[in-house]
Structure formats: C-alpha cells, structure tokens
Short mmCIF file of C-alpha atoms in Angstrom, two decimals:
data_model
loop_
_atom_site.label_atom_id
_atom_site.label_comp_id
_atom_site.label_asym_id
_atom_site.label_seq_id
_atom_site.Cartn_x
_atom_site.Cartn_y
_atom_site.Cartn_z
CA MET A 11 114.02 86.24 130.27
CA GLY A 12 111.86 89.13 128.16
CA ILE A 13 112.93 92.39 127.31
CA GLY A 14 109.37 93.69 128.82
CA ALA A 15 109.47 91.42 131.31
CA THR A 16 112.30 92.15 134.31
CA ALA A 17 114.92 94.62 134.48
CA GLY A 18 118.07 92.69 133.52
CA VAL A 19 119.93 91.04 130.52
CA ALA A 20 117.80 89.10 128.12
CA ALA A 21 119.12 86.90 125.66
CA VAL A 22 117.35 86.27 122.52
CA GLY A 23 118.79 84.08 119.67
CA GLY A 24 122.12 83.67 121.61
CA ILE A 25 122.55 87.26 122.01
CA ALA A 26 122.07 89.19 124.86
CA LEU A 27 120.91 92.59 124.94
CA SER A 28 120.41 94.73 128.53
CA ALA A 29 116.75 95.23 129.22
CA GLN A 30 114.35 97.23 131.77
CA ALA A 31 111.09 96.73 133.14
CA SER A 32 108.27 97.63 131.49
CA SER A 33 105.25 99.63 133.63
CA GLY A 34 101.83 98.62 133.27
CA SER A 35 101.27 101.92 131.34
CA ALA A 36 103.39 100.23 128.77
CA SER A 37 102.06 96.82 128.73
CA ALA A 38 101.31 94.60 125.70
CA SER A 39 97.63 95.54 126.04
CA ASP A 40 98.82 98.97 124.67
CA SER A 41 96.52 99.46 121.27
CA LEU A 42 98.90 99.96 118.19
CA VAL A 43 95.97 101.51 116.24
CA PHE A 44 96.71 105.21 115.14
CA ASP A 45 94.18 107.80 116.21
CA PRO A 46 93.99 109.81 113.06
CA HIS A 47 91.54 112.35 114.70
CA ALA A 48 94.70 112.77 117.85
CA TYR A 49 96.27 115.49 116.11
CA THR A 50 97.45 119.58 116.55
CA ARG A 51 97.20 121.79 114.15
CA LEU A 52 100.21 124.00 113.38
CA THR A 53 101.68 126.18 110.92
CA THR A 54 105.25 126.73 110.07
CA GLY A 55 106.88 128.72 107.59
CA VAL A 56 109.36 126.80 105.17
CA THR A 57 112.24 128.72 102.86
CA ASP A 58 113.01 126.46 100.03
CA THR A 59 116.54 126.00 98.41
CA ALA A 60 115.63 128.78 95.95
CA GLY A 61 115.03 131.29 98.82
CA THR A 62 111.43 131.26 98.41
CA ALA A 63 109.18 131.40 101.59
CA HIS A 64 106.26 128.91 102.17
CA SER A 65 103.68 128.61 104.63
CA VAL A 66 102.76 125.51 105.57
CA THR A 67 100.01 124.11 107.50
CA TYR A 68 100.19 120.63 108.77
CA HIS A 69 98.44 118.26 111.40
CA PHE A 70 101.15 117.01 114.17
CA TRP A 71 100.89 113.54 116.29
CA LYS A 72 103.29 113.79 119.10
CA ALA A 73 105.03 111.04 121.04
CA ILE A 74 102.96 108.15 119.90
CA PRO A 75 104.23 104.66 121.41
CA TYR A 76 104.84 102.55 118.27
CA VAL A 77 105.58 98.92 120.49
CA ALA A 78 102.76 97.41 122.66
CA ALA A 79 105.59 96.55 125.25
CA PRO A 80 108.12 99.24 125.23
CA VAL A 81 111.47 99.10 127.08
CA ASP A 82 111.50 102.62 127.18
CA ARG A 83 108.39 104.77 125.94
CA THR A 84 110.62 107.92 126.19
CA TYR A 85 112.84 106.70 123.21
CA GLN A 86 110.40 104.34 121.74
CA SER A 87 107.60 106.85 120.22
CA LEU A 88 107.20 108.74 116.97
CA ASN A 89 106.11 111.96 115.54
CA VAL A 90 103.79 112.55 112.87
CA SER A 91 103.44 115.72 110.51
CA VAL A 92 100.86 115.74 107.70
CA PRO A 93 100.81 119.08 104.97
CA VAL A 94 97.12 120.20 104.98
CA GLU A 95 97.47 123.36 103.19
CA ILE A 96 100.76 124.71 101.51
CA ASP A 97 100.54 128.75 100.51
CA GLY A 98 97.12 128.48 101.34
CA ALA A 99 96.22 125.67 99.04
CA ALA A 100 94.72 122.54 100.68
CA VAL A 101 96.96 119.49 100.08
CA ASP A 102 96.05 115.79 99.91
CA ALA A 103 99.12 114.06 101.48
CA SER A 104 96.87 110.41 101.87
CA ASN A 105 98.77 109.10 98.96
CA ALA A 106 102.21 111.09 99.30
CA PRO A 107 105.51 109.39 100.12
CA ILE A 108 106.60 109.44 103.88
CA LEU A 109 109.84 110.99 104.90
CA PHE A 110 111.19 108.47 107.70
CA ALA A 111 113.77 110.98 109.30
CA ASN A 112 115.65 109.86 112.40
CA SER A 113 117.62 112.00 114.53
CA ILE A 114 120.06 109.91 115.84
CA GLY A 115 123.83 111.01 116.61
CA GLY A 116 126.67 109.00 117.88
CA TYR A 117 124.47 105.95 118.61
CA MET A 118 122.95 108.02 121.35
CA PRO A 119 119.50 107.74 122.39
CA SER A 120 116.87 109.73 120.66
CA SER A 121 113.47 111.15 121.94
CA VAL A 122 110.64 113.06 120.38
CA ALA A 123 108.92 113.32 123.73
CA ASP A 124 109.41 117.23 123.85
CA ALA A 125 108.74 117.87 120.32
CA THR A 126 106.42 120.84 119.99
CA GLY A 127 106.21 120.62 115.95
CA ILE A 128 108.09 119.14 113.14
CA GLY A 129 111.95 118.84 113.64
CA GLY A 130 111.51 118.85 117.13
CA GLY A 131 113.19 115.35 117.73
CA GLY A 132 116.79 115.02 119.11
CA MET A 133 119.55 113.18 120.67
CA ALA A 134 119.51 111.84 124.23
CA GLY A 135 115.88 113.42 124.93
CA GLY A 136 115.27 113.76 128.53
CA GLY A 137 112.19 112.54 130.49
CA THR A 138 111.20 109.36 132.78
CA PRO A 139 111.08 106.18 130.86
CA SER A 140 108.12 103.91 131.19
CA GLY A 141 110.15 101.13 133.60
CA ALA A 142 112.68 102.02 136.08
CA PRO A 143 114.22 105.81 135.94
CA SER A 144 117.26 105.78 133.70
CA ALA A 145 120.65 106.43 135.65
CA SER A 146 122.09 107.88 132.68
CA ALA A 147 120.32 108.91 129.40
CA ALA A 148 122.07 112.14 128.50
CA PRO A 149 125.33 112.38 127.04
CA SER A 150 127.86 114.16 129.35
CA ALA A 151 131.59 114.43 129.87
CA SER A 152 131.55 111.36 132.04
CA ALA A 153 129.17 109.35 129.43
CA PRO A 154 131.01 106.39 127.88
CA GLY A 155 132.16 107.23 124.86
CA ALA A 156 131.25 110.89 125.27
CA GLY A 157 135.06 112.37 125.10
CA GLY A 158 136.04 109.54 122.57
CA ALA A 159 136.05 108.85 119.19
CA THR A 160 132.28 108.88 118.10
CA ASN A 161 131.03 112.09 116.91
CA THR A 162 128.24 113.20 118.67
CA THR A 163 126.38 115.77 116.53
CA GLY A 164 124.10 116.00 113.60
CA GLY A 165 121.29 113.62 112.39
CA ALA A 166 118.50 115.79 113.14
CA LEU A 167 118.23 117.06 109.14
CA SER A 168 115.65 119.31 109.63
CA THR A 169 115.72 121.04 106.70
CA ASN A 170 115.17 118.00 104.99
CA GLN A 171 112.15 117.41 107.09
CA LEU A 172 110.85 120.90 106.72
CA LEU A 173 111.45 120.64 102.84
CA ALA A 174 109.61 117.39 102.40
CA LEU A 175 106.61 118.78 104.46
CA ALA A 176 106.83 121.77 101.97
CA ALA A 177 106.67 119.41 99.23
CA GLY A 178 103.51 117.92 100.31
CA TYR A 179 105.21 114.73 101.73
CA VAL A 180 104.18 112.97 105.30
CA VAL A 181 107.02 113.09 107.85
CA VAL A 182 107.63 110.48 110.34
CA GLU A 183 110.13 111.24 113.16
CA PRO A 184 110.88 108.02 115.26
CA GLY A 185 112.93 108.24 118.37
CA ALA A 186 115.06 105.32 119.68
CA ARG A 187 117.08 103.77 122.55
CA GLY A 188 120.62 104.37 122.43
CA ARG A 189 124.23 103.33 124.13
CA THR A 190 124.42 105.59 127.33
CA LEU A 191 121.00 104.12 128.43
CA LYS A 192 120.84 102.66 131.67
CA ASN A 193 118.78 101.65 134.18
CA ALA A 194 118.56 101.61 138.63
CA ASP A 195 120.74 98.92 138.76
CA GLY A 196 123.16 100.22 136.05
CA GLU A 197 122.35 97.94 133.38
CA TYR A 198 122.86 99.38 129.59
CA TYR A 199 119.58 98.63 127.94
CA GLY A 200 120.11 100.81 124.30
CA THR A 201 123.47 99.05 123.28
CA ALA A 202 123.28 97.13 120.21
CA ALA A 203 121.29 96.31 118.51
CA ALA A 204 118.47 98.45 120.46
CA ALA A 205 118.53 101.36 117.82
CA ILE A 206 118.02 99.34 114.86
CA VAL A 207 115.36 97.16 116.37
CA ASP A 208 113.47 100.34 117.73
CA LEU A 209 113.55 102.03 113.77
CA LYS A 210 112.56 98.67 112.60
CA ALA A 211 109.35 98.55 114.87
CA ALA A 212 108.60 101.86 114.19
CA VAL A 213 108.72 101.28 110.20
CA ARG A 214 106.18 98.24 111.37
CA TYR A 215 104.01 100.45 113.44
CA VAL A 216 103.54 102.90 110.34
CA ARG A 217 103.00 99.99 107.74
CA PHE A 218 100.50 98.34 109.95
CA ASN A 219 98.45 101.49 110.25
CA LYS A 220 97.79 101.71 106.53
CA GLY A 221 94.96 103.78 105.77
CA ARG A 222 94.92 105.45 109.33
CA ILE A 223 98.42 107.47 109.08
CA PRO A 224 98.23 109.41 105.94
CA GLY A 225 100.78 108.74 103.20
CA ASP A 226 101.87 105.97 101.14
CA THR A 227 103.13 103.05 103.48
CA ASP A 228 104.82 101.33 100.45
CA ARG A 229 106.60 104.48 99.81
CA ILE A 230 108.66 105.03 103.04
CA VAL A 231 111.88 106.92 102.76
CA SER A 232 114.31 106.76 105.35
CA ALA A 233 117.10 109.40 106.47
CA GLY A 234 119.66 109.87 108.72
CA THR A 235 123.11 111.12 109.70
CA SER A 236 126.29 109.72 111.17
CA ALA A 237 125.30 107.05 113.55
CA GLY A 238 121.62 107.89 112.09
CA GLY A 239 123.21 107.31 108.42
CA ALA A 240 124.36 104.22 109.28
CA LEU A 241 121.11 102.84 111.07
CA SER A 242 119.66 104.31 107.94
CA ALA A 243 121.33 102.32 105.64
CA LEU A 244 121.04 99.15 107.72
CA LEU A 245 116.93 99.89 107.54
CA GLY A 246 117.06 99.69 103.80
CA ALA A 247 119.63 96.89 103.84
CA SER A 248 117.96 94.42 106.19
CA GLY A 249 114.12 94.78 105.37
CA ASP A 250 112.04 92.10 106.72
CA SER A 251 115.41 90.14 107.89
CA PRO A 252 114.15 87.18 110.11
CA LEU A 253 117.49 88.23 112.08
CA TYR A 254 115.48 90.76 114.25
CA ASP A 255 112.25 88.78 114.63
CA PRO A 256 112.83 87.97 118.32
CA TYR A 257 113.56 91.39 119.40
CA LEU A 258 110.66 92.82 117.78
CA THR A 259 108.47 90.24 118.98
CA GLU A 260 109.81 90.83 122.73
CA LEU A 261 108.91 94.38 122.22
CA GLY A 262 105.13 93.62 120.84
CA ALA A 263 106.07 95.38 117.60
CA ALA A 264 102.91 95.50 115.05
CA ASP A 265 102.66 92.49 112.65
CA ALA A 266 103.69 94.37 109.21
CA SER A 267 106.58 94.52 107.15
CA ASP A 268 109.81 96.51 108.30
CA ALA A 269 110.94 96.85 104.60
CA ILE A 270 111.43 100.56 103.37
CA PHE A 271 111.27 101.92 99.96
CA ALA A 272 114.55 104.14 99.53
CA THR A 273 117.46 105.11 101.77
CA GLY A 274 119.12 108.41 102.46
CA ALA A 275 122.32 108.25 104.17
CA TRP A 276 124.64 111.18 105.02
CA CYS A 277 128.06 110.35 106.49
CA PRO A 278 126.99 106.72 107.72
CA ILE A 279 129.17 105.74 110.38
CA THR A 280 128.77 101.89 109.62
CA ASP A 281 130.59 98.63 109.00
CA LEU A 282 132.32 98.93 112.36
CA GLU A 283 134.20 95.77 112.47
CA HIS A 284 135.95 97.06 109.45
CA ALA A 285 136.17 100.58 109.91
CA ASP A 286 139.81 101.12 111.90
CA GLY A 287 141.59 99.10 108.69
CA ALA A 288 139.54 101.35 106.42
CA TYR A 289 140.12 104.34 108.53
CA GLU A 290 143.94 103.92 108.60
CA TRP A 291 143.96 103.04 104.53
CA ASN A 292 142.45 106.32 104.10
CA TRP A 293 143.94 108.74 106.83
CA GLY A 294 146.79 106.39 108.03
CA THR A 295 149.64 109.09 107.06
CA ASN A 296 147.72 112.43 108.21
CA VAL A 297 148.40 113.74 111.31
CA THR A 298 145.87 113.63 114.13
CA GLN A 299 144.04 116.72 114.97
CA SER A 300 144.27 116.30 118.98
CA THR A 301 147.70 115.80 118.94
CA GLY A 302 149.63 117.47 115.96
CA LYS A 303 151.33 113.77 115.32
CA VAL A 304 151.08 111.06 113.05
CA VAL A 305 149.59 107.99 114.48
CA ASP A 306 151.69 104.95 115.35
CA GLN A 307 152.73 103.60 112.18
CA ARG A 308 153.15 99.91 113.36
CA VAL A 309 149.90 99.67 114.28
CA SER A 310 148.48 101.60 111.26
CA ARG A 311 150.28 99.29 109.01
CA GLN A 312 148.64 96.28 110.81
CA LEU A 313 145.32 97.85 110.43
CA ARG A 314 145.56 98.76 106.55
CA ALA A 315 146.74 94.98 105.70
CA GLN A 316 143.21 94.21 107.45
CA PHE A 317 141.47 96.45 105.11
CA ALA A 318 143.10 94.65 102.11
CA GLU A 319 142.45 91.46 103.08
CA TYR A 320 138.76 92.42 104.00
CA GLN A 321 138.24 94.47 100.76
CA ALA A 322 139.52 91.43 98.61
CA ARG A 323 137.19 89.05 100.13
CA LEU A 324 134.31 91.74 99.43
CA LYS A 325 134.78 90.90 95.74
CA LEU A 326 133.41 94.71 95.07
CA ARG A 327 133.24 96.21 91.46
CA GLY A 328 133.40 99.73 90.83
CA PRO A 329 130.18 100.95 88.59
CA GLY A 330 130.66 102.17 85.50
CA GLY A 331 133.23 99.42 84.47
CA PHE A 332 135.89 100.62 86.73
CA GLY A 333 136.93 97.09 87.53
CA PRO A 334 137.68 95.48 91.21
CA LEU A 335 137.64 97.41 94.26
CA THR A 336 141.11 96.44 96.11
CA ALA A 337 143.08 98.34 98.49
CA ARG A 338 145.45 98.60 95.56
CA THR A 339 143.01 100.80 93.21
CA TYR A 340 140.67 102.24 95.65
CA ASP A 341 142.86 105.44 95.87
CA THR A 342 142.76 105.88 91.98
CA TYR A 343 138.69 104.59 92.07
CA LEU A 344 137.58 107.37 94.62
CA VAL A 345 139.72 110.06 92.92
CA GLU A 346 138.67 109.46 89.08
CA ARG A 347 135.05 108.84 90.12
CA TYR A 348 133.99 111.01 93.48
CA LEU A 349 136.86 113.43 94.06
CA GLN A 350 137.81 114.79 91.30
CA PRO A 351 134.03 115.61 89.97
CA SER A 352 133.12 116.72 92.96
CA ALA A 353 136.12 119.26 93.34
CA THR A 354 135.05 119.95 89.17
CA THR A 355 131.18 120.80 90.45
CA TYR A 356 132.20 122.76 93.18
CA LEU A 357 134.69 125.05 90.96
CA THR A 358 132.44 125.41 88.40
CA GLY A 359 129.71 126.61 90.59
CA LEU A 360 132.09 129.67 91.67
CA SER A 361 132.64 132.89 90.02
CA ASP A 362 135.34 133.41 87.88
CA ALA A 363 137.11 135.64 90.54
CA ASP A 364 136.19 133.03 93.39
CA ARG A 365 137.49 130.34 91.13
CA ALA A 366 140.90 131.89 90.42
CA ALA A 367 140.93 132.90 94.05
CA TYR A 368 140.63 129.24 95.10
CA LEU A 369 143.08 128.01 92.69
CA ALA A 370 145.67 130.02 93.82
CA THR A 371 145.47 129.03 97.37
CA ASN A 372 145.11 125.63 96.42
CA PRO A 373 148.08 125.10 93.64
CA PHE A 374 147.90 120.96 93.83
CA LEU A 375 144.55 121.31 91.87
CA THR A 376 144.54 121.64 88.02
CA TRP A 377 141.98 123.06 86.11
CA SER A 378 141.84 122.77 82.43
CA GLY A 379 138.98 122.41 80.03
CA GLY A 380 136.21 122.92 82.91
CA ARG A 381 137.68 119.92 84.83
CA ALA A 382 139.75 119.63 88.18
CA THR A 383 142.55 117.08 88.51
CA PHE A 384 144.88 115.99 91.37
CA THR A 385 146.51 113.19 92.88
CA TRP A 386 145.58 110.90 95.90
CA ASP A 387 148.44 112.10 97.76
CA ASP A 388 147.67 115.71 97.29
CA PHE A 389 144.45 115.24 98.10
CA LEU A 390 145.26 113.63 101.75
CA THR A 391 147.49 116.81 102.11
CA HIS A 392 144.88 119.18 101.69
CA VAL A 393 142.59 117.69 103.88
CA GLY A 394 145.00 117.56 106.47
CA ALA A 395 144.70 116.64 110.11
CA ARG A 396 142.55 113.52 110.80
CA LYS A 397 139.87 113.55 113.72
CA LYS A 398 140.42 110.36 115.39
CA THR A 399 143.51 108.40 116.63
CA THR A 400 144.40 104.91 116.25
CA PRO A 401 142.21 102.72 116.23
CA ALA A 402 139.57 104.91 115.34
CA PHE A 403 136.68 102.75 116.44
CA ASP A 404 137.75 99.97 118.76
CA ALA A 405 140.08 101.44 120.57
CA PHE A 406 142.65 99.87 122.72
CA ASP A 407 141.51 101.62 125.90
CA LEU A 408 137.97 101.02 125.27
CA SER A 409 137.49 104.94 124.91
CA ALA A 410 135.44 105.26 121.67
CA GLY A 411 132.04 105.68 121.49
CA GLU A 412 131.51 102.37 119.41
CA ASN A 413 133.23 100.39 122.48
CA ASN A 414 130.13 101.79 124.34
CA GLU A 415 127.78 100.95 121.52
CA PHE A 416 128.74 96.97 122.08
CA GLY A 417 128.57 96.96 125.55
CA ALA A 418 125.91 95.02 127.68
CA GLY A 419 124.52 94.41 131.22
CA THR A 420 126.43 96.85 133.36
CA THR A 421 129.61 96.60 131.19
CA ALA A 422 129.76 100.08 129.78
CA ASN A 423 132.50 99.45 127.05
CA ARG A 424 133.66 96.32 125.07
CA HIS A 425 135.84 95.29 122.08
CA PHE A 426 133.95 94.06 119.13
CA THR A 427 137.24 93.45 117.06
CA ALA A 428 139.66 90.54 117.41
CA TYR A 429 142.38 93.10 116.72
CA GLY A 430 141.31 95.67 119.67
CA ALA A 431 140.82 92.77 122.46
CA GLU A 432 144.33 91.24 121.72
CA HIS A 433 145.89 94.91 122.22
CA ASP A 434 143.60 95.65 125.15
CA SER A 435 145.22 98.10 127.28
CA THR A 436 142.71 97.86 129.94
CA GLY A 437 142.75 94.63 131.68
CA LEU A 438 139.28 94.86 131.69
CA ASN A 439 137.60 92.49 129.21
CA GLY A 440 140.59 90.16 128.06
CA ARG A 441 142.09 89.47 125.16
CA ARG A 442 139.01 88.17 123.13
CA VAL A 443 135.68 89.53 122.03
CA ALA A 444 132.86 88.22 123.76
CA ALA A 445 130.75 85.26 122.30
CA ASP A 446 128.06 87.54 121.79
CA ILE A 447 129.41 89.79 119.36
CA PRO A 448 129.75 88.06 116.22
CA ALA A 449 125.70 87.80 115.96
CA LYS A 450 125.59 91.76 117.10
CA LEU A 451 127.85 92.66 114.66
CA ARG A 452 125.56 91.08 111.92
CA LEU A 453 122.53 92.94 112.78
CA MET A 454 124.28 96.16 112.80
CA ASN A 455 126.08 96.04 109.60
CA PRO A 456 124.07 96.74 106.29
CA MET A 457 127.25 95.00 104.15
CA TYR A 458 126.13 91.79 105.54
CA HIS A 459 122.67 92.14 104.13
CA LEU A 460 124.11 93.38 100.68
CA VAL A 461 126.93 91.18 100.02
CA GLU A 462 126.88 88.07 102.34
CA LYS A 463 122.86 87.54 102.07
CA ALA A 464 121.86 90.02 99.22
CA ASN A 465 118.66 90.41 101.20
CA PRO A 466 115.95 90.33 98.12
CA TYR A 467 113.56 92.59 100.40
CA ARG A 468 116.34 95.34 100.74
CA THR A 469 115.43 98.96 99.49
CA LYS A 470 116.33 99.32 95.89
CA HIS A 471 116.84 103.07 95.83
CA TRP A 472 119.79 104.71 97.28
CA TRP A 473 120.62 108.20 98.38
CA ILE A 474 124.26 108.60 99.88
CA ARG A 475 126.54 111.55 100.73
CA LEU A 476 129.79 112.26 102.42
CA GLY A 477 131.64 115.29 102.60
CA THR A 478 135.61 115.10 101.51
CA LYS A 479 136.96 116.46 104.39
CA ASP A 480 134.96 114.43 106.60
CA SER A 481 137.94 112.16 108.58
CA ASP A 482 135.08 110.93 111.29
CA THR A 483 135.04 107.95 108.96
CA ALA A 484 136.56 106.52 105.91
CA LEU A 485 135.97 107.37 102.46
CA THR A 486 135.58 103.95 101.40
CA VAL A 487 132.72 103.22 103.77
CA SER A 488 130.14 104.85 102.00
CA ALA A 489 131.81 103.92 98.22
CA ASN A 490 131.92 100.24 99.30
CA LEU A 491 127.94 100.45 100.43
CA ALA A 492 127.45 102.10 97.18
CA ALA A 493 129.36 99.60 95.22
CA ALA A 494 127.75 96.71 96.66
CA ALA A 495 124.01 98.00 96.15
CA ALA A 496 124.77 99.26 92.32
CA GLY A 497 126.48 95.59 92.18
CA LEU A 498 123.09 94.04 93.06
CA GLY A 499 121.10 96.18 90.22
CA ASP A 500 119.80 99.02 92.85
CA GLU A 501 119.32 102.50 91.77
CA VAL A 502 122.41 104.28 93.77
CA ASP A 503 122.70 108.23 93.60
CA HIS A 504 126.21 108.79 95.47
CA LEU A 505 128.50 111.72 95.70
CA TYR A 506 130.96 113.47 97.87
CA TYR A 507 130.65 117.30 98.92
CA TRP A 508 134.18 119.23 98.32
CA ASP A 509 135.78 120.45 101.11
CA GLN A 510 133.09 119.73 103.56
CA GLY A 511 133.33 117.91 107.00
CA HIS A 512 130.79 115.58 109.05
CA GLY A 513 126.96 115.97 109.05
CA ALA A 514 127.28 118.38 105.70
CA ASN A 515 124.00 118.28 103.37
CA ASP A 516 124.73 120.54 100.36
CA ASP A 517 121.81 119.58 98.28
CA PRO A 518 118.91 119.06 100.37
CA GLY A 519 116.41 120.41 97.67
CA ASP A 520 117.70 117.54 95.16
CA PHE A 521 117.06 115.15 97.85
CA ILE A 522 113.21 115.96 97.88
CA THR A 523 113.24 116.13 94.27
CA TRP A 524 114.68 112.57 94.06
CA ILE A 525 112.26 111.36 96.62
CA GLY A 526 109.48 112.51 94.05
CA LYS A 527 111.12 110.90 91.18
CA VAL A 528 111.70 107.60 92.76
CA THR A 529 108.22 107.32 94.26
CA GLY A 530 106.81 108.99 90.99
CA HIS A 531 104.99 111.20 93.42
CA ARG A 532 103.44 114.40 92.61
CA THR A 533 101.96 117.02 95.10
CA GLY A 534 98.64 116.30 95.43
CA LYS A 535 96.98 120.12 95.60
CA ARG A 536 93.29 120.29 95.90
#
C-alpha cells in the first residue's frame, strides 16, 4: 500500500509508516519543474551583527510542492528567496550558496504555506492538507508529548536566513510533516521517519532544478535548531543513503541527489536511542526543574551504565590528540576542550567591571592569565536544575514527545528503547519495542551514517553549536557528533555558548561568514 495511495499504514522496506491519501491535485502528474518567473518582488530591512542596516530586495517563491505525490501539500512545500538588490546595488545570486533552513522544533510539523516573505515559516502551520483533513496538526495541551520532555520552541533561525539574504545567498525554507499530524481516521502520518524523508525530497527538488532555481545547487548548506538541528545533522550525514529510497519513490521525489555540502546544527536533539543514558551521565545528580528533587538515582545509575557501554562501542577519539572518549574521560574532555574555552571567550568579551562582577558572583570560576578554569562538578552546580525527568526521552509513561515521534498507525506513543519498554508503566505497549523500531532508529540517527557506515556522500563541513546551560539534551550529544565527523577527516567548527540555554545562536554573523569560507563564495554585485 503506497504512501500516496490510500489512507492507512504503508509498509516500505519492512517499516510501517502512517500514510494519508493524496488528492488529484497532488497526483504524480504534477510537475516538479520550478517556474523561475512565478515570484513576488519584495523588499525587507536587515540589520547585520555590527548594527548596520541594509535594504534587501528579493524574489520570493511561495509554497512550492517539492514532491509529485505529496501526502500533505500543506507541509511538503518550500519557499525560495533570491536577493536581487542589496543597498541599491544589483546582485547576481545565480551561483550563490543556498541556505536550506528548516523551522522544525520538537519534531512537530512545519509549514511555509502562510509565509508572506523570508523567515515566515514555522512549526505546525495551519491549513488543509491535500488528502483527508488533519484531525490534529497544531501542538496543544492535549497533543501527544506536548507537555512532555521535548522542547517545541526554536528552529526558525530567522536571523540566519535574513543575514544570508543580505550576504547575497539564496534561502530555501522547506516545510515538513511532523509527529502530531493525523488523518480523519486517527492515523499518524508525520512520525518517524517522515520529516527527514521530506527534507531529503526538498533537497532533491532543489538539485533537480539546477539552472532554474538560482544558486549553486552543489553548495547547499542546511540549518536547524533542536529537533531541526538533529534533522539538519541527519540530512548532512545521510546524503544519498539508499535506506530512504523507497520512501522518496513513494512520494514522487525528484530523480536527483539529496546530498548537501555543509551542515549547521544548533542544539541537535539526536541519537535518541542513546539519549537517556547520555542525559543521566551529564545531568543525573542535578535536581529537576519541575520537582526541585533529584531523580530516582537507581534508574539514573542504570542509564549511566548504558551510556558507558555505548560510548565504549563508539570508539571515538577527541580531536587534538585528547585520546579515547569514554564515560570516564568525557568530563575532562568537555571541561578542557569546550567549557573552559567557552567561559574564557565570554569573560574576555566583558568589560573589566562586568568581568569582576561576574567572577564575584561565580566564585567557582578561577580567572588567571586571561583564562577561566573550574571543575566538572562545579560546572554542574553552576548550571543548576535540569529540565527533564527520568528517563528524559523514552519516558516510562510514554509522555515524552519522542515517544510520539515513534508512534505509528493509530498508536500515538511507543517506546523506542528496550529499557523504556521493559519499565513501561502504562500497560499499553507491552514490554518490548515494536519490530519496526530498529529500522526507524537507523533512519533517524546521524551517528549510524557516521560511525557504523561512514557514508562517503555525507557533508564534509559541520557547524555545531550548543548552550552550556542547555539541559534539553546532554552536552555529549553534539560532542560525539563533532568527534565522529572529525574522525572521518571532515572540517568541524564546534563550540558551546557560555551560560546559554536551548536554542541559543550567539554568533549568526560568523555562521554566514563560515558559509562563504567553506563554499568559496563572494557576493556577486553587478
């Protein structure tokens, strides 16, 4: 039964994916040829990171379906923005890098259908899908996982998009299905692995239209935050992987590559099947925000032991000659490689008076010779309460957003780890994970494509960022991603923002400069 055929659950490659009927207006006969003349001319103001205001005139294409047989056209569409004038000077963006910026947060649906210009996309957009009406699309208090552990904010990165436009880059904003979408029969059709399949299909559309969509289709740079950051990393790691071909074929995706040139990922919520152990290793002894109490230490210890086993299996080494990254060495690695340099950068940027005031209120931190030092335990105390309970991602009561991300058919929430299933407190899912879960996890985890498969078609350029006070995930998640990519010889720019929480983007101007550097592009003013 095909995804675009009838409402129900489609089985492709042994994996069940919820599906919804496609209407005649979204049939396989729809053209995937981009119309270069169907734009609106718009002008917007952009203030760069130096505080300088710019006027940017651009051509804007709205809500273009990127597959021939969409399950839900409201979400499976993209916007394109191409600068033509910057501060009154004509710009030629025909060979400019393409910023492929998703607005996904919390693995929720993201639509560009109501956008009126660049940066107008967002999570869980409204509208009527092309097949049967959605019974549930937007997140609400009653949506599965809406009140659970998944952070559902962030993702738009509109600052990056506007700065990219002002730098002369093309900006593509793809929509994608998400975990709360269900049809009139109550079947979920946006759970794993719908979002990554949609993003891949959107990349294929852009590359298929080389010469019609302005910009260098061989220089696509993805960007995303939180779950969007996870999907951005996955998009970069899994380029042209055959695992996704059956799903892309069912959607009528363009016959083109889905590999991208570079990846930008902010606070990626990824490596989900190992995230509970990583979270407890990192934050296990901190109190929880919602309760003010330390979580069950027996459960926390068991999950920390799982992290130790997983970390040993990865056989990662810290860049710069640090050595093996294990549960025993990781605290030292994070402190020396990332946390102390992050604090040093922050303190260096303060005035003498502000630095003195900060040091006075944070005596755990030693400032000597222009360098900050402290211990891992003092850092954990400084961060304070953790955001999530235990387990953080595969909740025993199936309340986490990630449980909904692995829902299927009319089942809203499912366990995706053996530990979560064994300790299930609902009696709904049994004590074992469903047979399709392992294959779905491979589709959703960039580490599979970097460590187990070393995908040769992955991106070779990585920009990864995380706040030091971001307890939506473990600090090891992005560090593992960076170490895995660096171990393959990729160029990796990875750092942490001191004292920042989830969704932080402290150096957007540097990201835009980085795009120009790795792509070798200079703005083409006429």
